[in-house]
CSV table of C-alpha atoms and ligand atoms in Angstrom, one decimal:
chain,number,residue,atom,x,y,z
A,22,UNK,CA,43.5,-32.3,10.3
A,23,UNK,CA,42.9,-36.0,10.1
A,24,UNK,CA,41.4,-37.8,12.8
A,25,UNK,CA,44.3,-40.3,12.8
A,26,UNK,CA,46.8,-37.3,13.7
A,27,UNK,CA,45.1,-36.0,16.7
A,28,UNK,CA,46.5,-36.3,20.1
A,29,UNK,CA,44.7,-36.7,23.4
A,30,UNK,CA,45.5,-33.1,25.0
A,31,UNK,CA,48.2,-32.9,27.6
A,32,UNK,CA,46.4,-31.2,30.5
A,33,UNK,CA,43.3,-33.4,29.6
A,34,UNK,CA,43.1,-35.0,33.2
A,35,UNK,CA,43.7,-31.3,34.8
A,36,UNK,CA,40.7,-29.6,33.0
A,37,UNK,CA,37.1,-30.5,34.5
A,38,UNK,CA,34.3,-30.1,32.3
A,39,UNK,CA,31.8,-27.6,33.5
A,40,UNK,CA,28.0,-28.8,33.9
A,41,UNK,CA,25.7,-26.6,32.7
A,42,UNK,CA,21.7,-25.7,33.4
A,43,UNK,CA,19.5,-24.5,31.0
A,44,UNK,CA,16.9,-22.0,31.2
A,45,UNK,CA,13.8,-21.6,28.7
A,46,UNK,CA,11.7,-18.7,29.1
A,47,UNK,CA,8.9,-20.8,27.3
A,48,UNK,CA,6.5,-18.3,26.2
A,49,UNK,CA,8.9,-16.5,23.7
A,50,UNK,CA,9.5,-19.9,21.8
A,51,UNK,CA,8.3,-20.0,19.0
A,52,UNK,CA,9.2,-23.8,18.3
A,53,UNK,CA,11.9,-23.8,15.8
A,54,UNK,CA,13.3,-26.3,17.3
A,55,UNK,CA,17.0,-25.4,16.3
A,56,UNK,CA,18.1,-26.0,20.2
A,57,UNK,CA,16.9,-29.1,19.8
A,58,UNK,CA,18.4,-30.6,16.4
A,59,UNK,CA,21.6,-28.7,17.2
A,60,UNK,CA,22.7,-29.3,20.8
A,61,UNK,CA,25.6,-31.6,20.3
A,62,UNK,CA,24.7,-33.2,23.8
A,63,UNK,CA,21.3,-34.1,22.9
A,64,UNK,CA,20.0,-32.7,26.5
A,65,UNK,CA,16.4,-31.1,24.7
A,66,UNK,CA,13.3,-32.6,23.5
A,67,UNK,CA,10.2,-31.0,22.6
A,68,UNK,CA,7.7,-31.2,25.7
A,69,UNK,CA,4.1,-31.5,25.5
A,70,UNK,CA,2.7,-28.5,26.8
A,71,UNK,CA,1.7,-25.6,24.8
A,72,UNK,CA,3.1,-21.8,25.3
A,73,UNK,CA,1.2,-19.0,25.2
A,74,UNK,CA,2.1,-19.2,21.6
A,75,UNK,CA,0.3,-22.4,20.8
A,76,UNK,CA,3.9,-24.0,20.4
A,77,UNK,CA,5.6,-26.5,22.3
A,78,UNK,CA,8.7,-24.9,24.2
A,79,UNK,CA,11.7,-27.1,24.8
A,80,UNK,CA,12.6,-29.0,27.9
A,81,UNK,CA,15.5,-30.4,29.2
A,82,UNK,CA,15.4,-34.1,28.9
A,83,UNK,CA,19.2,-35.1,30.5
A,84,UNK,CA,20.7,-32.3,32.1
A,85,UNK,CA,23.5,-34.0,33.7
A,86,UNK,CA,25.4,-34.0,30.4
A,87,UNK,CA,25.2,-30.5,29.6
A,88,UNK,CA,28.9,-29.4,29.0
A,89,UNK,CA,27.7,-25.4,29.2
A,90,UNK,CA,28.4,-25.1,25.5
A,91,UNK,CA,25.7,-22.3,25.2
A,92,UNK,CA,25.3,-23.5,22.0
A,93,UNK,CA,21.0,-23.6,22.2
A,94,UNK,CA,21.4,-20.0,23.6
A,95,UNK,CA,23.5,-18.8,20.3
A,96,UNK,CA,21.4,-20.5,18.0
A,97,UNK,CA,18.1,-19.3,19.5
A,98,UNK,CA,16.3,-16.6,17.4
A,99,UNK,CA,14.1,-15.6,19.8
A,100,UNK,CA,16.2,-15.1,23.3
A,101,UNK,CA,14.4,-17.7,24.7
A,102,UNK,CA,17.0,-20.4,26.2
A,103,UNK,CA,20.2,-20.0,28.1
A,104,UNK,CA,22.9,-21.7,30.3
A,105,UNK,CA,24.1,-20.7,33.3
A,106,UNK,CA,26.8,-22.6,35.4
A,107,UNK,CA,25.4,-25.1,37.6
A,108,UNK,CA,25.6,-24.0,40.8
A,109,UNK,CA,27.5,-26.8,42.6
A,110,UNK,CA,26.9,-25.7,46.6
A,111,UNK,CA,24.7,-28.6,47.5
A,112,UNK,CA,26.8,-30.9,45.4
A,113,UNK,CA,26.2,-32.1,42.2
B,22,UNK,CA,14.9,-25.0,35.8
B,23,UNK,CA,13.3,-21.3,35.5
B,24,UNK,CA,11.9,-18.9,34.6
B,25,UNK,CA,14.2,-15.8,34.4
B,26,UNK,CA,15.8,-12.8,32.6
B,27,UNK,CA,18.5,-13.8,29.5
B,28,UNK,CA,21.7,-12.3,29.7
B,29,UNK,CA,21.4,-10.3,26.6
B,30,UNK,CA,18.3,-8.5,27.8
B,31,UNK,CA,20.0,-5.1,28.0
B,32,UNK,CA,21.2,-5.0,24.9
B,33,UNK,CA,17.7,-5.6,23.3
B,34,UNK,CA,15.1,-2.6,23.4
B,35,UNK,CA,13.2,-2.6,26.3
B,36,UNK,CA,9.3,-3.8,25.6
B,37,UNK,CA,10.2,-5.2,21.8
B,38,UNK,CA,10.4,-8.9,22.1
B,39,UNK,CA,9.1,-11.2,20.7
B,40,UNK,CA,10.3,-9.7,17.6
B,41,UNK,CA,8.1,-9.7,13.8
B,42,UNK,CA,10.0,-12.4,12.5
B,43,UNK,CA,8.6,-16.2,11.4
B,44,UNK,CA,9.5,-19.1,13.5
B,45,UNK,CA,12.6,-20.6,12.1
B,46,UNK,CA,14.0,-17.3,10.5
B,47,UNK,CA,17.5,-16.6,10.8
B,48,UNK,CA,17.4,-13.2,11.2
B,49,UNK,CA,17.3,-13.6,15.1
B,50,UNK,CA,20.2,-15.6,15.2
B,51,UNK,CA,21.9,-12.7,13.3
B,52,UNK,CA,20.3,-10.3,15.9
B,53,UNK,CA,21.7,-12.9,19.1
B,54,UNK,CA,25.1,-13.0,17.3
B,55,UNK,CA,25.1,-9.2,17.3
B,56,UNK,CA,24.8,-8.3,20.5
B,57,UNK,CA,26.9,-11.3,22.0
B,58,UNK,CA,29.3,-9.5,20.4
B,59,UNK,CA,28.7,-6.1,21.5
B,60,UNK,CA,28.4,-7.5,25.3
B,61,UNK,CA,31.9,-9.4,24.7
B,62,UNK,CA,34.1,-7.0,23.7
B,63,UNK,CA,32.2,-4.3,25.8
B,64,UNK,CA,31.7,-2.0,23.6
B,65,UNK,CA,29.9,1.3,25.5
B,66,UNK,CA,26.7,1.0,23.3
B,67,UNK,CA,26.1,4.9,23.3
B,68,UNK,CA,28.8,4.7,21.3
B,69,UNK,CA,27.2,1.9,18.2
B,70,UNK,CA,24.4,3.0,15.8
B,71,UNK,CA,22.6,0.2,13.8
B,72,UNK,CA,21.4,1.2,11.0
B,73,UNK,CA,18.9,-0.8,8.5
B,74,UNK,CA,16.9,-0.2,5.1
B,75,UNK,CA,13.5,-2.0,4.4
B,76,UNK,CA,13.3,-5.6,4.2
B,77,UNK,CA,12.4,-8.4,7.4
B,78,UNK,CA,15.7,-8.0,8.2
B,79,UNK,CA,15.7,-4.2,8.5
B,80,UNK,CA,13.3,-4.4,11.6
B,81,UNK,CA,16.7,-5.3,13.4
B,82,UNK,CA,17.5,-1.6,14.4
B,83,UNK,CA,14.2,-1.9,16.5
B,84,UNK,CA,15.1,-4.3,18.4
B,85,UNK,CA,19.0,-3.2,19.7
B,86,UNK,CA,19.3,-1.0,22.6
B,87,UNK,CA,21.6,1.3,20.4
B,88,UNK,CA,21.2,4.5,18.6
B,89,UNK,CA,19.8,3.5,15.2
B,90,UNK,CA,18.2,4.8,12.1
B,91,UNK,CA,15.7,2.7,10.2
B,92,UNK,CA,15.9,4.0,6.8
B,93,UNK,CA,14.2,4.1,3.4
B,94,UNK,CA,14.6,1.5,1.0
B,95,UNK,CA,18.2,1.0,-0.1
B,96,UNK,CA,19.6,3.6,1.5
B,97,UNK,CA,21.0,2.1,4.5
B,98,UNK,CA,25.0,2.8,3.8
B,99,UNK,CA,24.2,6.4,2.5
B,100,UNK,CA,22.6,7.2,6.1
B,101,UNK,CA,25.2,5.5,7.9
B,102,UNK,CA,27.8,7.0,5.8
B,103,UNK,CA,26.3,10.7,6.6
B,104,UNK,CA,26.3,9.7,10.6
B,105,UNK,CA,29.7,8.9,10.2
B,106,UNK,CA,31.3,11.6,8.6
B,107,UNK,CA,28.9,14.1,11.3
B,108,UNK,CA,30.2,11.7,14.3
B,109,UNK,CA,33.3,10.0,13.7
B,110,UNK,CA,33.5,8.4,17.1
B,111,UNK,CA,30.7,6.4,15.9
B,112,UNK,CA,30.7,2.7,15.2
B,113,UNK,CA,28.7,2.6,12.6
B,114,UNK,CA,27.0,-0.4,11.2
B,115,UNK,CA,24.6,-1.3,8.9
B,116,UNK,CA,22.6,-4.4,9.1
B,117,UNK,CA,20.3,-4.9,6.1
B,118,UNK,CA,18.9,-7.5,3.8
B,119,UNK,CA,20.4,-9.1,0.4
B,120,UNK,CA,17.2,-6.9,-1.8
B,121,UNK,CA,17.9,-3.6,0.0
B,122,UNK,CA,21.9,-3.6,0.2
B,123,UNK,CA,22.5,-4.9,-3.3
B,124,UNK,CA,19.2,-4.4,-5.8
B,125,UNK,CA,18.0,-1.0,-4.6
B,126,UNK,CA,21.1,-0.1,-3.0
B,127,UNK,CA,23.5,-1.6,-5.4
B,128,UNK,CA,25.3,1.5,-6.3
B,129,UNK,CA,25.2,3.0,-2.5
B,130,UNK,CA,27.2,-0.4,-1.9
B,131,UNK,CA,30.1,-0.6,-4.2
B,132,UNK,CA,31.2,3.3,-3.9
B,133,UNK,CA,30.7,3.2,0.1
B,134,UNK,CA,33.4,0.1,-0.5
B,135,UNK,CA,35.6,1.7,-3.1
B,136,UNK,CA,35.8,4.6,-1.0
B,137,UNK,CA,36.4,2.5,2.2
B,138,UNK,CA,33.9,4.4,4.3
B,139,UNK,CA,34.9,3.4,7.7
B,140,UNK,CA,31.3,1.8,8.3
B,141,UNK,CA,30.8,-2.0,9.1
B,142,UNK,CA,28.1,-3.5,6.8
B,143,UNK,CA,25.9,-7.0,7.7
B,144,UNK,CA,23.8,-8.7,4.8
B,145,UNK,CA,21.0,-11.2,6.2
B,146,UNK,CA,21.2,-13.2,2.5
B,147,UNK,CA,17.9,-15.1,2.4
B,148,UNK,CA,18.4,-15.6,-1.1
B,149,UNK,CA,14.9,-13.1,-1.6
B,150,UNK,CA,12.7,-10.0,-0.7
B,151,UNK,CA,11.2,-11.9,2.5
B,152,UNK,CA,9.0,-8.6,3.4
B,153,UNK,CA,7.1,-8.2,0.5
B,154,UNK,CA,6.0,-12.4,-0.3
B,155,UNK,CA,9.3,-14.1,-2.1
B,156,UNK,CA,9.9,-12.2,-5.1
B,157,UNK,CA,13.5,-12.9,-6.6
B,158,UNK,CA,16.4,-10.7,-6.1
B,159,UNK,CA,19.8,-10.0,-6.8
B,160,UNK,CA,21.2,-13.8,-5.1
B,161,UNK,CA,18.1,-16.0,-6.0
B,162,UNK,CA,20.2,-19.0,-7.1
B,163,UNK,CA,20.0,-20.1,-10.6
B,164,UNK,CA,16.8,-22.6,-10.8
B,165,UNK,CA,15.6,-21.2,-7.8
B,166,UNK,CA,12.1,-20.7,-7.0
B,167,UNK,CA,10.2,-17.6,-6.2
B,168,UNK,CA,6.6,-16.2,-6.3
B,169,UNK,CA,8.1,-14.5,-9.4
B,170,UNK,CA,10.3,-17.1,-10.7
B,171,UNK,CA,7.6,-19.6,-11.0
B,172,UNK,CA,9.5,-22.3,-13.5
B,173,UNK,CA,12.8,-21.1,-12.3
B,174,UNK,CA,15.1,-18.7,-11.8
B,175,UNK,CA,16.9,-17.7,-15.3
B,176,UNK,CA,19.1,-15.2,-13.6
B,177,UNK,CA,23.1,-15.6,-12.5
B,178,UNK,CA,22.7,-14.1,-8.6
B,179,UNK,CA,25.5,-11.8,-7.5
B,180,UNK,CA,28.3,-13.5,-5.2
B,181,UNK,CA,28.4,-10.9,-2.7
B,182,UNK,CA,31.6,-11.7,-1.3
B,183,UNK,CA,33.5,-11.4,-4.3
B,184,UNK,CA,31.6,-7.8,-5.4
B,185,UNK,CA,32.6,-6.7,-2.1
B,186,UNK,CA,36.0,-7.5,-2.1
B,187,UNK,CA,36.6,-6.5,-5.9
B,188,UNK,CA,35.0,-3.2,-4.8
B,189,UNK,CA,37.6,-2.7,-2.6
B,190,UNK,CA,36.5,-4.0,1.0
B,191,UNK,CA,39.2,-4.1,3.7
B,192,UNK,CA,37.8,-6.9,5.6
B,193,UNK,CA,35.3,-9.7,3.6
B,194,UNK,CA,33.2,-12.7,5.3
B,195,UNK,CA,30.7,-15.2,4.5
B,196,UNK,CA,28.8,-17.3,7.0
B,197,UNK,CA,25.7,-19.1,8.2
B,198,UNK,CA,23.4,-18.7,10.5
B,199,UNK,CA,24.9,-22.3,12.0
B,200,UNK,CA,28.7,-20.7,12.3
B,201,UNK,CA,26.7,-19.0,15.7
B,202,UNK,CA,30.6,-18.7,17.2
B,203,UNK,CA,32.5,-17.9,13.9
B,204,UNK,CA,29.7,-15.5,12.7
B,205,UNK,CA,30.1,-13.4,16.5
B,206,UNK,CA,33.8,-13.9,16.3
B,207,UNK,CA,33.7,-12.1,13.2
B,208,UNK,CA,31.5,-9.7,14.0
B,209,UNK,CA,33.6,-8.7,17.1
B,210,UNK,CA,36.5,-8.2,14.4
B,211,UNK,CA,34.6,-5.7,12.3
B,212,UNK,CA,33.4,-3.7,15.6
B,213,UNK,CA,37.0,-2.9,16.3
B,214,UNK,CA,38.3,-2.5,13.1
B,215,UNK,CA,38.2,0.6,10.7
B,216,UNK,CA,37.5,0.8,7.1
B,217,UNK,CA,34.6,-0.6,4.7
B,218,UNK,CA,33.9,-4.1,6.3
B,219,UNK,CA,31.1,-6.7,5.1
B,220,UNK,CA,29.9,-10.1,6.5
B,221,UNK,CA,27.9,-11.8,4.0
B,222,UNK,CA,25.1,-14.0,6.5
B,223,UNK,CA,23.3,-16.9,4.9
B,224,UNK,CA,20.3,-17.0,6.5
B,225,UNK,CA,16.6,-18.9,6.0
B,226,UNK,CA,13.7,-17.8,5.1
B,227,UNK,CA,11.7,-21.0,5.9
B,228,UNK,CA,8.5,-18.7,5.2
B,229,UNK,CA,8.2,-17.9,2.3
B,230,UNK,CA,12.4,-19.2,0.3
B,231,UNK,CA,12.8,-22.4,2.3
B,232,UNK,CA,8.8,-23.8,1.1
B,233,UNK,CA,9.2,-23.3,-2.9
B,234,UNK,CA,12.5,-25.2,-2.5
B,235,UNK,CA,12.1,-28.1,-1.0
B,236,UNK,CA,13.2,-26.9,2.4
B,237,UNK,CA,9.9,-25.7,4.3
B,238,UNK,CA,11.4,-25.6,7.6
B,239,UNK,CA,13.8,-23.8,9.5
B,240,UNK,CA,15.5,-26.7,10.8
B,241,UNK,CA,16.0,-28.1,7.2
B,242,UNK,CA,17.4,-24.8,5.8
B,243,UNK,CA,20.0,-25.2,8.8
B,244,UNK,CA,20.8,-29.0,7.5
B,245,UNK,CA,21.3,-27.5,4.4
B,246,UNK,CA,23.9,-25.0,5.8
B,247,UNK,CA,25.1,-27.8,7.7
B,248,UNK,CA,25.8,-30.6,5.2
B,249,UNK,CA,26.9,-28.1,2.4
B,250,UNK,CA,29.1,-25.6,4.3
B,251,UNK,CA,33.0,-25.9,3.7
B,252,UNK,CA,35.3,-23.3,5.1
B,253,UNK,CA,37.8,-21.9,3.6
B,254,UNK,CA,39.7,-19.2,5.3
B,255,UNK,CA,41.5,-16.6,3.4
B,256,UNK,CA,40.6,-18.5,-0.2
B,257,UNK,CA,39.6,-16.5,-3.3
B,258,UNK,CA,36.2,-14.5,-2.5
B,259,UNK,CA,35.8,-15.0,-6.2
B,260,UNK,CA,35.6,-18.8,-6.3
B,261,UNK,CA,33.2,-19.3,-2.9
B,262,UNK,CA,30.5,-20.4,-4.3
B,263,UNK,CA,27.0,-21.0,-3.3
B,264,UNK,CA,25.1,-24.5,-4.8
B,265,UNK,CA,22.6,-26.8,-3.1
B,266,UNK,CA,26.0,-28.9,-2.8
B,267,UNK,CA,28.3,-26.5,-1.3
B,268,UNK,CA,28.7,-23.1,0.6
B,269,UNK,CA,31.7,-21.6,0.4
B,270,UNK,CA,32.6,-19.8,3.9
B,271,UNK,CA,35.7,-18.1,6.1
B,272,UNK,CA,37.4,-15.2,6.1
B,273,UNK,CA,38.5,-13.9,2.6
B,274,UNK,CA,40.0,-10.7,3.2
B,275,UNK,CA,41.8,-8.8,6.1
B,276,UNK,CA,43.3,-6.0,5.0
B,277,UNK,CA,44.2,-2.6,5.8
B,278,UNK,CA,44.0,1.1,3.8
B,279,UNK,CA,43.0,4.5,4.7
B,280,UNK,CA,39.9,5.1,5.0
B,281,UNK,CA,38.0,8.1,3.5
B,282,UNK,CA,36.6,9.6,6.3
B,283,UNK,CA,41.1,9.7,7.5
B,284,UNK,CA,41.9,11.3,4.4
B,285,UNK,CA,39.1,13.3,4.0
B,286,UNK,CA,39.9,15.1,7.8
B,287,UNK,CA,43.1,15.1,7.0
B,288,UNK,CA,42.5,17.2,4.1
B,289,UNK,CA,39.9,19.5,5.8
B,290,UNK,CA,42.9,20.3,8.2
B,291,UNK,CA,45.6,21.1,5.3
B,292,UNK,CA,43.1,23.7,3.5
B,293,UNK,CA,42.6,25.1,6.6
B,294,UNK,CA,45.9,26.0,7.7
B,295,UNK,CA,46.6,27.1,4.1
B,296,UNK,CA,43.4,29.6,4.4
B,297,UNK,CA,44.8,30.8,7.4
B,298,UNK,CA,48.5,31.0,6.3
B,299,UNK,CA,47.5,32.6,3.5
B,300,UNK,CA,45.6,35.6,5.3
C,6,LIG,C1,11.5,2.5,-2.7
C,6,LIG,C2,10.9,1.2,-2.3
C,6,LIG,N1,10.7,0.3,-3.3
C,6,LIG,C3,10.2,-0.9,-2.9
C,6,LIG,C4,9.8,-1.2,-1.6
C,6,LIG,C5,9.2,-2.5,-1.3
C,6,LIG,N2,10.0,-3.4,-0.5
C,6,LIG,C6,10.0,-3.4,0.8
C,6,LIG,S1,11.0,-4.6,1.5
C,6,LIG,C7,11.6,-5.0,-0.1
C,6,LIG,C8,12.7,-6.0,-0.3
C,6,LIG,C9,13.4,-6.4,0.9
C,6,LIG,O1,14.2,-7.5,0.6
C,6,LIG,P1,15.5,-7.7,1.5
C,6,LIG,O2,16.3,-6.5,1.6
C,6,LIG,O3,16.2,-8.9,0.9
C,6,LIG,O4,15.0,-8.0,3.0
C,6,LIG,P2,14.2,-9.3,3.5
C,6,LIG,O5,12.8,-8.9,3.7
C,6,LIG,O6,14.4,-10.4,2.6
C,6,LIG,O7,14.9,-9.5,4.9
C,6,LIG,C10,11.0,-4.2,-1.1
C,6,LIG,C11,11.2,-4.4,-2.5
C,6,LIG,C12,9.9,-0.2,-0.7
C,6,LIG,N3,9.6,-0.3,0.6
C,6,LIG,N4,10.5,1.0,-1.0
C,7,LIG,S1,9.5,-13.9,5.7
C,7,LIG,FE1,11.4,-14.9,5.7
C,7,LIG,S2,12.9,-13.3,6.2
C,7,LIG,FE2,10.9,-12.5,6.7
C,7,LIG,S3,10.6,-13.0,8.9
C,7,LIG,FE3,9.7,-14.7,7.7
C,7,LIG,S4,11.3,-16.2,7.5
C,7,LIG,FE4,12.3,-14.3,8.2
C,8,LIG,MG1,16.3,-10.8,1.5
């Protein structure tokens, strides 16, 4: 569709974006770095620490604007990053 | 952040990760979307066997917490073909590489299809034999370059989609290892449907594909799948094609027939009664 025919949704002010938090189980990376270049939020960066496997292991550079696409977990190869609902009790 | 268990970890063998292959291979993406899709349409797994030939790719029925087979070279759909005809409340499905489904196994291929073998088939295309050091194969692109295709490939590859659909497929799909949602949605499809499905994955091969063609990581592979992809649902498998400009993806074919292991029941029942009528 062209962009000049979309529409703003109707229950857009009804539907609340959920905020996500992401886990990396940083020594099975093995620092592809496809969470990274694909996360459409830009929340990763590479951090400076090495893993067990001599790689640097993601981290989370701005969680706040995590939508809980799961995208980095689908697109991991190696089962090493997930999202989880951010759990909300303390406020967030 | 920290440092716990990933939701998929029942559905991967316990005690096998990490898994063989390189860093930036897209064969655990394929793997991820595989049993996402199992856990989403809940599937009892004691009911799923994964079965694989040779290849990097073929280490995959390792790794799922599923009944599986890891066969000889090329052999992967007769196997799975055998297990289903013995245990027809099996989902059976083959995940195995471009080199073993369609060089080697070629012939296994095209008759499982014309027959429509209720069996559910998975390519990891990484455009050559990963396993044994980058020789060319059946889809090495024209040009291409291999360990054995040093000045180029001179070959036309096969377009997998179109072989499978000509051979008489019910259900035909292409996509990358980026489509991480399309690729599990179809994947879903084929685990509740019956008759001869394929998915066609392009994956990379960073290793030892991705370095002899200007690509040399994984993440460029995936820019290439990114900038070149274009999908095209329900188009002509025969026209999808694959260039450094443009990869052809979607659905291509959703169809229905009957499949053989049906008819073949269904005529194991007839001769019966006849036998018996006729005593
Ligand atoms: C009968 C036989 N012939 C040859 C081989 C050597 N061999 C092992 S893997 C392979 C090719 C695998 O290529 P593919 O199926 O594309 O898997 P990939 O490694 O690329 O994932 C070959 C030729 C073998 N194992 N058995
Ligand atoms: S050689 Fe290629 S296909 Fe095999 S594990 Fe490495 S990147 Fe993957
Ligand atoms: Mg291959």
């Amino acid at each position: 569709m062209p962009l000049r025919l979309w529409r703003k949704p109707l229950d857009s002010e009804k539907i609340k974006i959920p905020e996500g938090e992401v886990h990396v189980l940083k020594d099975r990376c093995k620092g592809c770095g496809f969470c990274i270049e694909f996360c459409p939020k830009e929340v990763l960066e590479q951090s400076e620490e090495f893993n067990i496997k001599g790689v640097h292991p993601p981290q989370v550079k701005e969680e706040t604007v995590c939508i809980l696409c799961s995208f980095c977990e689908a697109v991991c190869p190696d089962f090493a990053i997930f999202s989880v609902k951010k759990d909300c009790k303390g406020g967030c | 952040m920290s440092e716990d268990s990933h939701p998929f970890e029942r559905f991967l063998r316990d005690g096998m990760m990490p898994h063989i292959w390189c860093e930036g291979c897209g064969n655990g993406i394929i793997l991820n979307c595989f049993v996402r899709a199992l856990k989403d349409i809940e599937i009892d797994v004691n009911k799923v066997v994964v079965v694989s030939g040779i290849g990097c790719i073929g280490r995959l029925s390792g790794y799922t917490n599923t009944d599986s087979y890891h066969t000889t070279h090329g052999r992967a759909i007769a196997f799975a073909t055998g297990a289903k005809l013995a245990n027809p409340e099996l989902k059976t499905v083959v995940i195995s590489g471009d080199g073993d489904l369609f060089a080697i196994g070629g012939n296994h291929f095209i008759h499982a299809a014309r027959r429509n073998v209720d069996i559910q088939v998975i390519c990891a295309n990484n455009f050559n034999y990963g396993m044994t050091g980058g020789q060319y194969g059946p889809t090495t692109p024209l040009k291409a370059w291999t360990t054995t295709t040093p000045y180029g490939n001179i070959e036309h590859p096969f377009n997998l989609v179109h072989l499978a659909a000509a051979s008489g497929a019910v259900y035909v799909a292409r996509w990358t290892t980026l489509h991480v949602r399309r690729l599990t949605e179809s994947i879903k499809k084929v685990l509740q449907k019956e008759g001869f499905s394929f998915i066609e994955v392009i994956t990379p091969c960073p290793e030892i594909y991705g370095r002899r063609n200007k690509m040399a990581t994984g993440i460029e592979m995936m820019n290439w799948f990114k900038t070149a992809a274009e999908i095209r649902n329900a188009s002509d498998p025969a026209e999808a094609e694959i260039s450094p400009e443009k990869i052809v993806v979607g659905e291509f074919i959703d169809a229905e027939k009957p499949t053989y292991d049906h008819l073949l029941r269904e005529m194991m029942k007839q001769v019966q009664e006849r036998i018996r009528g006729e005593k």
